[in-house]
CSV table of C-alpha atoms in Angstrom, one decimal:
chain,number,residue,atom,x,y,z
A,10,MET,CA,4.7,-9.4,-56.8
A,11,ALA,CA,6.7,-12.3,-58.4
A,12,ASP,CA,10.3,-12.9,-57.5
A,13,ILE,CA,12.4,-12.6,-60.7
A,14,THR,CA,16.2,-13.2,-60.9
A,15,ARG,CA,18.5,-12.8,-63.9
A,16,ARG,CA,21.1,-15.3,-65.3
A,17,LEU,CA,23.0,-14.7,-68.5
A,18,GLY,CA,20.0,-13.3,-70.5
A,19,TRP,CA,17.5,-15.7,-68.9
A,20,ARG,CA,15.0,-14.8,-66.3
A,21,HIS,CA,13.7,-17.1,-63.5
A,22,LEU,CA,10.3,-16.5,-61.9
A,23,ARG,CA,9.3,-17.9,-58.5
A,24,GLY,CA,5.7,-17.3,-57.7
A,25,ALA,CA,3.8,-17.4,-54.4
A,26,PRO,CA,1.2,-20.0,-53.5
A,27,THR,CA,-1.5,-17.3,-53.4
A,28,ALA,CA,-0.6,-15.9,-56.9
A,29,HIS,CA,-1.8,-17.5,-60.1
A,30,VAL,CA,0.8,-17.0,-62.9
A,31,ARG,CA,0.1,-17.3,-66.6
A,32,HIS,CA,3.0,-17.5,-69.0
A,33,HIS,CA,2.4,-16.9,-72.7
A,34,MET,CA,5.1,-17.3,-75.4
A,35,SER,CA,4.3,-16.5,-79.0
A,36,GLY,CA,0.6,-16.5,-78.2
A,37,ARG,CA,0.8,-20.0,-76.6
A,38,LEU,CA,0.1,-20.7,-73.0
A,39,VAL,CA,3.3,-22.3,-71.6
A,40,HIS,CA,2.8,-22.1,-67.8
A,41,ASP,CA,-0.5,-21.7,-65.9
A,42,GLY,CA,-1.1,-22.1,-62.1
A,43,PRO,CA,-0.3,-20.9,-58.6
A,44,GLY,CA,3.1,-21.1,-57.0
A,45,LEU,CA,5.0,-21.8,-60.3
A,46,SER,CA,8.8,-21.6,-60.8
A,47,PHE,CA,10.3,-21.6,-64.3
A,48,TRP,CA,12.9,-20.0,-66.6
A,49,TYR,CA,12.0,-17.8,-69.5
A,50,ARG,CA,13.3,-15.2,-71.9
A,51,SER,CA,12.0,-11.7,-71.3
A,52,LEU,CA,11.9,-10.7,-75.0
A,53,THR,CA,9.4,-13.5,-75.8
A,54,ALA,CA,7.5,-13.9,-72.6
A,55,ALA,CA,4.1,-12.4,-71.7
A,56,LEU,CA,3.4,-12.8,-68.0
A,57,SER,CA,0.4,-12.1,-65.8
A,58,GLU,CA,0.0,-12.6,-62.1
A,59,VAL,CA,-3.5,-12.9,-60.5
A,60,PRO,CA,-3.8,-13.0,-56.7
A,61,VAL,CA,-6.2,-15.8,-55.6
A,62,ASP,CA,-6.2,-15.1,-51.8
A,63,ASP,CA,-9.1,-13.3,-50.0
A,64,ARG,CA,-8.9,-9.6,-50.1
A,65,GLU,CA,-10.5,-7.0,-47.8
A,66,LEU,CA,-11.9,-3.9,-49.4
A,67,ALA,CA,-12.9,-1.0,-47.0
A,68,MET,CA,-15.3,1.5,-48.4
A,69,THR,CA,-16.9,4.7,-47.1
A,70,PHE,CA,-19.5,6.6,-49.0
A,71,HIS,CA,-22.4,9.0,-48.3
A,72,ALA,CA,-26.1,8.5,-48.9
A,73,ARG,CA,-29.4,10.4,-48.3
A,74,THR,CA,-32.4,9.0,-46.5
A,75,SER,CA,-36.0,9.5,-47.4
A,76,ASP,CA,-36.2,12.6,-45.0
A,77,PHE,CA,-33.3,14.2,-46.9
A,78,GLN,CA,-30.7,13.5,-44.2
A,79,ASP,CA,-27.1,12.7,-45.2
A,80,VAL,CA,-25.6,9.6,-43.6
A,81,ALA,CA,-22.1,8.1,-43.9
A,82,VAL,CA,-21.8,4.3,-44.6
A,83,GLN,CA,-18.7,2.4,-43.5
A,84,ALA,CA,-18.6,-1.1,-45.0
A,85,THR,CA,-16.0,-3.9,-45.8
A,86,VAL,CA,-16.3,-6.4,-48.6
A,87,THR,CA,-14.3,-9.6,-48.6
A,88,TYR,CA,-13.7,-11.0,-52.1
A,89,ARG,CA,-11.4,-13.3,-54.1
A,90,ILE,CA,-10.7,-14.1,-57.7
A,91,SER,CA,-12.2,-17.5,-58.3
A,92,ASP,CA,-11.3,-17.7,-62.0
A,93,PRO,CA,-7.9,-16.3,-62.7
A,94,ALA,CA,-8.0,-17.0,-66.4
A,95,VAL,CA,-11.2,-15.0,-66.8
A,96,ALA,CA,-9.9,-12.2,-64.6
A,97,ALA,CA,-6.7,-12.0,-66.5
A,98,SER,CA,-8.6,-11.8,-69.8
A,99,ARG,CA,-10.9,-9.1,-68.5
A,100,ILE,CA,-8.5,-7.0,-66.4
A,101,ASP,CA,-4.9,-6.2,-67.1
A,102,PHE,CA,-2.8,-8.3,-64.6
A,103,SER,CA,0.3,-8.4,-66.8
A,104,ILE,CA,3.6,-7.9,-65.1
A,105,ASP,CA,7.0,-6.7,-66.3
A,106,PRO,CA,9.2,-9.7,-67.2
A,107,ASP,CA,12.2,-8.0,-65.8
A,108,SER,CA,10.9,-6.6,-62.5
A,109,GLY,CA,7.8,-8.6,-61.8
A,110,ALA,CA,5.7,-5.5,-61.1
A,111,TRP,CA,2.2,-5.0,-62.5
A,112,ARG,CA,2.1,-2.8,-65.5
A,113,GLY,CA,-1.3,-1.4,-64.5
A,114,THR,CA,-3.5,-1.1,-61.4
A,115,PRO,CA,-5.8,-4.2,-61.5
A,116,LEU,CA,-6.7,-4.2,-57.8
A,117,GLU,CA,-7.8,-0.6,-58.0
A,118,GLN,CA,-10.1,-1.5,-60.9
A,119,LEU,CA,-11.6,-4.3,-58.9
A,120,GLY,CA,-12.0,-2.0,-55.9
A,121,SER,CA,-13.8,0.6,-58.0
A,122,LEU,CA,-16.1,-2.0,-59.4
A,123,LEU,CA,-17.0,-3.4,-56.0
A,124,THR,CA,-17.4,0.0,-54.4
A,125,GLU,CA,-19.6,1.4,-57.0
A,126,THR,CA,-21.8,-1.7,-57.1
A,127,ALA,CA,-22.2,-1.8,-53.3
A,128,GLN,CA,-22.8,2.0,-53.1
A,129,GLN,CA,-25.6,1.7,-55.7
A,130,HIS,CA,-27.4,-0.9,-53.7
A,131,ALA,CA,-26.9,1.0,-50.4
A,132,LEU,CA,-28.2,4.2,-51.9
A,133,ASP,CA,-31.3,2.4,-53.2
A,134,VAL,CA,-32.2,1.0,-49.8
A,135,LEU,CA,-31.4,4.2,-47.8
A,136,ALA,CA,-33.4,6.4,-50.2
A,137,ARG,CA,-36.6,4.6,-49.0
A,138,THR,CA,-35.7,4.6,-45.3
A,139,SER,CA,-36.0,7.5,-42.8
A,140,LEU,CA,-33.1,8.6,-40.7
A,141,ALA,CA,-34.5,7.2,-37.5
A,142,SER,CA,-35.2,3.8,-39.1
A,143,ALA,CA,-31.8,3.7,-40.8
A,144,LEU,CA,-30.1,4.4,-37.5
A,145,VAL,CA,-32.1,1.7,-35.7
A,146,ASP,CA,-32.3,-1.1,-38.4
A,147,GLY,CA,-30.3,0.3,-41.3
A,148,VAL,CA,-27.1,-1.6,-40.7
A,149,ALA,CA,-28.7,-5.0,-41.1
A,150,ALA,CA,-30.8,-3.8,-44.1
A,151,VAL,CA,-27.9,-2.2,-45.9
A,152,ARG,CA,-25.7,-5.3,-45.3
A,153,GLU,CA,-28.3,-7.7,-46.7
A,154,ARG,CA,-29.1,-5.4,-49.6
A,155,ILE,CA,-25.3,-5.1,-50.5
A,156,ALA,CA,-24.7,-8.8,-50.2
A,157,ASP,CA,-27.7,-9.7,-52.3
A,158,GLY,CA,-26.9,-7.0,-54.9
A,159,LEU,CA,-23.3,-8.2,-55.2
A,160,ALA,CA,-24.3,-11.8,-55.5
A,161,ALA,CA,-26.8,-10.9,-58.3
A,162,GLU,CA,-24.4,-8.5,-60.1
A,163,PRO,CA,-23.6,-10.2,-63.5
A,164,ARG,CA,-20.3,-8.3,-64.0
A,165,LEU,CA,-18.6,-10.0,-61.0
A,166,PRO,CA,-18.8,-13.6,-62.2
A,167,ALA,CA,-18.0,-12.4,-65.7
A,168,THR,CA,-14.8,-10.9,-64.3
A,169,GLY,CA,-14.0,-14.0,-62.2
A,170,ILE,CA,-14.7,-12.4,-58.9
A,171,GLU,CA,-16.5,-14.1,-56.0
A,172,VAL,CA,-17.8,-12.1,-53.0
A,173,VAL,CA,-17.1,-13.9,-49.7
A,174,ALA,CA,-18.6,-11.6,-47.1
A,175,VAL,CA,-20.1,-8.2,-46.6
A,176,ARG,CA,-19.9,-6.2,-43.3
A,177,VAL,CA,-21.4,-2.8,-42.6
A,178,VAL,CA,-19.5,-1.2,-39.8
A,179,ALA,CA,-21.6,1.9,-39.1
A,180,LEU,CA,-24.2,4.3,-40.3
A,181,ARG,CA,-23.5,7.8,-39.0
A,182,PRO,CA,-25.5,11.0,-39.7
A,183,GLU,CA,-23.9,14.5,-39.8
A,184,PRO,CA,-22.4,15.7,-36.6
A,185,GLU,CA,-25.1,18.4,-36.0
A,186,VAL,CA,-27.9,15.9,-36.6
A,187,GLU,CA,-26.2,13.3,-34.4
A,188,ARG,CA,-25.9,15.8,-31.6
A,189,ALA,CA,-29.5,16.8,-32.0
A,190,LEU,CA,-30.6,13.2,-31.9
A,191,ARG,CA,-28.5,12.5,-28.8
A,192,THR,CA,-30.0,15.5,-27.0
A,193,PRO,CA,-33.3,14.0,-25.9
A,194,ALA,CA,-31.6,10.8,-24.8
A,195,ARG,CA,-29.0,12.8,-22.9
A,196,GLU,CA,-31.7,15.0,-21.3
A,197,GLN,CA,-33.6,11.9,-20.2
A,198,ILE,CA,-30.4,10.3,-18.9
A,199,GLN,CA,-29.6,13.5,-17.1
A,200,GLN,CA,-33.1,13.7,-15.6
A,201,GLU,CA,-32.8,10.1,-14.4
A,202,ALA,CA,-29.3,10.9,-13.0
A,203,ASP,CA,-30.7,14.0,-11.2
A,204,LYS,CA,-33.6,12.0,-9.9
A,205,ALA,CA,-31.3,9.3,-8.6
A,206,THR,CA,-29.1,12.1,-7.1
A,207,TYR,CA,-32.1,13.7,-5.3
A,208,GLU,CA,-33.3,10.3,-4.1
A,209,ARG,CA,-29.8,9.5,-2.9
A,210,ARG,CA,-29.6,12.8,-1.1
A,211,ALA,CA,-33.0,12.3,0.5
A,212,VAL,CA,-31.9,8.8,1.7
A,213,ALA,CA,-28.7,10.3,3.0
A,214,VAL,CA,-30.6,13.1,4.8
A,215,GLU,CA,-33.0,10.5,6.3
A,216,ARG,CA,-30.0,8.4,7.4
A,217,GLU,CA,-28.3,11.4,8.9
A,218,ARG,CA,-31.4,12.3,10.8
A,219,ALA,CA,-31.7,8.7,12.1
A,220,ILE,CA,-28.0,8.8,13.0
A,221,ALA,CA,-28.4,12.1,14.8
A,222,GLU,CA,-31.4,10.8,16.8
A,223,ASN,CA,-29.4,7.7,17.7
A,224,GLU,CA,-26.5,9.9,18.8
A,225,LEU,CA,-28.8,12.1,20.9
A,226,ALA,CA,-30.4,9.1,22.5
A,227,SER,CA,-26.9,7.7,23.2
A,228,GLN,CA,-25.8,11.0,24.8
A,229,ILE,CA,-29.0,11.1,27.0
A,230,GLU,CA,-28.4,7.5,28.1
A,231,LEU,CA,-24.7,8.3,28.7
A,232,ALA,CA,-25.6,11.4,30.8
A,233,ARG,CA,-28.0,9.3,32.9
A,234,ARG,CA,-25.4,6.6,33.4
A,235,GLU,CA,-22.8,9.3,34.3
A,236,GLU,CA,-25.3,10.7,36.9
A,237,GLN,CA,-25.7,7.2,38.4
A,238,LEU,CA,-21.9,6.8,38.3
A,239,VAL,CA,-21.4,10.1,40.2
A,240,ASP,CA,-24.0,9.1,42.8
A,241,GLN,CA,-22.3,5.7,43.2
A,242,ARG,CA,-18.9,7.3,43.4
A,243,GLY,CA,-20.1,9.6,46.2
A,244,THR,CA,-21.6,6.7,48.1
A,245,ASN,CA,-18.4,4.7,47.7
A,246,ALA,CA,-16.4,7.7,48.8
A,247,ARG,CA,-18.5,8.2,51.9
A,248,ARG,CA,-18.3,4.5,52.7
A,249,GLU,CA,-14.6,4.5,52.2
A,250,ALA,CA,-14.2,7.6,54.5
A,251,GLU,CA,-16.3,5.9,57.2
A,252,GLU,CA,-14.3,2.7,56.9
A,253,LEU,CA,-11.0,4.8,57.0
A,254,ALA,CA,-12.3,6.7,60.1
A,255,ALA,CA,-13.2,3.5,61.9
A,256,ALA,CA,-9.9,2.0,60.9
A,257,ASP,CA,-8.1,5.1,62.2
A,258,ALA,CA,-10.0,5.0,65.4
A,259,VAL,CA,-9.2,1.4,66.0
A,260,ARG,CA,-5.6,2.0,65.1
A,261,ALA,CA,-5.4,5.1,67.4
A,262,GLY,CA,-6.9,3.1,70.3
A,263,ALA,CA,-4.4,0.2,69.7
A,264,GLU,CA,-1.6,2.7,69.5
A,265,ALA,CA,-2.7,4.4,72.8
A,266,ALA,CA,-3.0,1.1,74.6
A,267,ARG,CA,0.4,0.1,73.3
A,268,THR,CA,1.9,3.4,74.4
A,269,VAL,CA,0.4,3.0,77.9
A,270,ARG,CA,1.8,-0.5,78.1
A,271,LEU,CA,5.1,0.7,77.0
A,272,ALA,CA,5.1,3.6,79.5
A,273,GLU,CA,4.1,1.3,82.3
A,274,ALA,CA,6.8,-1.2,81.4
A,275,GLU,CA,9.4,1.7,81.1
A,276,ALA,CA,8.3,3.1,84.5
A,277,THR,CA,8.6,-0.4,86.1
A,278,ARG,CA,12.0,-0.9,84.5
A,279,LYS,CA,13.2,2.5,85.7
A,280,VAL,CA,12.0,1.8,89.3
A,281,ARG,CA,13.7,-1.6,89.2
A,282,LEU,CA,16.8,-0.1,87.8
A,283,ALA,CA,16.9,2.7,90.4
A,284,GLY,CA,16.4,0.2,93.2
A,285,ALA,CA,19.2,-1.9,91.8
A,286,GLU,CA,21.5,1.1,91.4
A,287,ALA,CA,20.7,2.2,95.0
A,288,GLN,CA,21.4,-1.3,96.3
A,289,ALA,CA,24.6,-1.5,94.3
A,290,GLU,CA,25.7,1.9,95.6
A,291,ARG,CA,24.9,0.9,99.2
A,292,GLU,CA,26.9,-2.3,98.7
A,293,VAL,CA,29.8,-0.5,97.1
A,294,GLY,CA,29.8,2.1,99.9
A,295,ALA,CA,29.8,-0.7,102.5
A,296,ALA,CA,32.6,-2.4,100.7
A,297,ARG,CA,34.6,0.8,100.5
A,298,ALA,CA,34.1,1.5,104.2
A,299,GLU,CA,35.1,-2.0,105.1
A,300,ALA,CA,38.2,-1.8,102.9
A,301,GLN,CA,39.1,1.6,104.4
A,302,ALA,CA,38.7,0.2,107.9
A,303,ALA,CA,40.8,-2.8,107.0
A,304,TRP,CA,43.5,-0.5,105.5
A,305,LEU,CA,43.5,1.6,108.6
A,306,ARG,CA,43.8,-1.5,110.7
A,307,VAL,CA,46.7,-2.8,108.6
A,308,HIS,CA,48.6,0.6,108.7
A,309,GLY,CA,47.9,1.2,112.3
A,310,ASP,CA,50.4,-1.4,113.4
A,311,VAL,CA,53.2,-0.2,111.0
A,312,ASP,CA,56.0,2.2,112.2
A,313,VAL,CA,56.4,5.8,110.9
A,314,THR,CA,59.3,5.1,108.7
A,315,THR,CA,57.5,2.4,106.8
A,316,LEU,CA,54.5,4.7,106.4
A,317,HIS,CA,56.7,7.4,105.0
A,318,ALA,CA,58.2,5.0,102.6
A,319,LEU,CA,54.8,3.8,101.5
A,320,THR,CA,53.7,7.5,101.2
A,321,GLY,CA,56.7,8.3,99.0
A,322,THR,CA,56.0,5.2,96.9
A,323,ARG,CA,52.4,6.3,96.5
A,324,LEU,CA,53.4,9.8,95.6
A,325,ALA,CA,56.0,8.5,93.1
A,326,GLU,CA,53.2,6.5,91.5
A,327,ASN,CA,51.1,9.6,91.1
A,328,LEU,CA,53.9,11.9,89.9
A,329,PRO,CA,54.3,12.5,86.1
A,330,ARG,CA,57.0,10.5,84.2
A,331,ILE,CA,60.5,12.1,84.3
A,332,GLU,CA,62.3,11.6,81.0
A,333,ASN,CA,65.6,13.5,81.9
A,334,LEU,CA,67.1,14.5,85.4
A,335,THR,CA,69.7,17.1,85.8
A,336,VAL,CA,71.6,17.0,89.1
A,337,SER,CA,73.7,20.1,90.0
A,338,PRO,CA,76.9,19.9,92.1
A,339,ASP,CA,75.3,21.5,95.0
A,340,VAL,CA,72.4,19.0,95.1
A,341,LEU,CA,74.8,16.1,94.6
A,342,THR,CA,77.1,17.4,97.4
A,343,GLY,CA,74.1,17.6,99.8
A,344,LEU,CA,72.9,14.2,98.9
A,345,LEU,CA,76.3,12.6,99.3
A,346,ALA,CA,76.6,14.3,102.7
A,347,LYS,CA,73.2,12.9,103.8
A,348,LEU,CA,74.1,9.5,102.5
A,349,GLY,CA,77.4,9.7,104.4
A,350,ASN,CA,75.7,10.7,107.6
A,351,GLY,CA,73.2,8.0,107.2
A,352,ALA,CA,76.0,5.4,106.7
A,353,ALA,CA,77.9,6.7,109.8
A,354,GLY,CA,74.9,6.5,112.0
A,355,ASP,CA,73.9,3.0,110.7
A,356,PRO,CA,75.1,0.5,113.4
A,357,ALA,CA,75.9,-2.0,110.7
């Protein structure tokens, strides 16, 4: 749609590069071309805008094959308006001078023309084709037939339309027929899948059997080796017991010999010690006897008073220690009397 602005009773149109604008005033062509920009008066201007870019037209229609089966055709036609002047003269592309909007629906008219023409050619080719062939090769055949038919259609060049490309997206039968057609293939695929499953299970069973046999052989070999290990352990235990017994016997003999040597050495030491003790006792007795004899010889020549004094001294040495001494008057009187008598009798 053209961009139109208003200024003091005048209108300004700014077109797009992909839109061909034709401006008539009083029956005279004033402006003609794509991407124009000009001022005009809305009361005297007759404007038309023709798009010149490539347009995509999607179409879907139903057809019937030679075996009376309905199919749905999905196709896309790419076209463009190659001659805007012819298209504007054949189809109403006029726009409102105030708003720039089309007064009619020119693109819908072009779509109806292309759709009806393509549908006619598709119906012609599908009417002579069976459903199975149409599903297998029908897409290419329908596309070629539609392209050739549109290229040979005289109304399109007369309207200024050029077909650029034709694409047929799909040919689909009715859902029930499609399911029925898919059933054999699905059954075959299912059978192949079941076969593959059975073969895989058979291979798995065979592998499991081989694994079980290997495990059994491994267990047998392991049991045999365990038996050998038990025998070897018994032999080793017996040998170890014999070695330990021999070592104990050697150790016991050495211990007995050592005990005998220690006993003999201890007896010898005791005999020597007893002899030494006896000799020492004899020597001590002899020394004591000699000392007693000497003591007697020494005291034999001493008078009785000296002996009494020595005896008192010896007794005093053996008496317990006296911490406190209490002397009564009677005892003191007696002692003083004895001391007095002794002093009187002393010749000195």
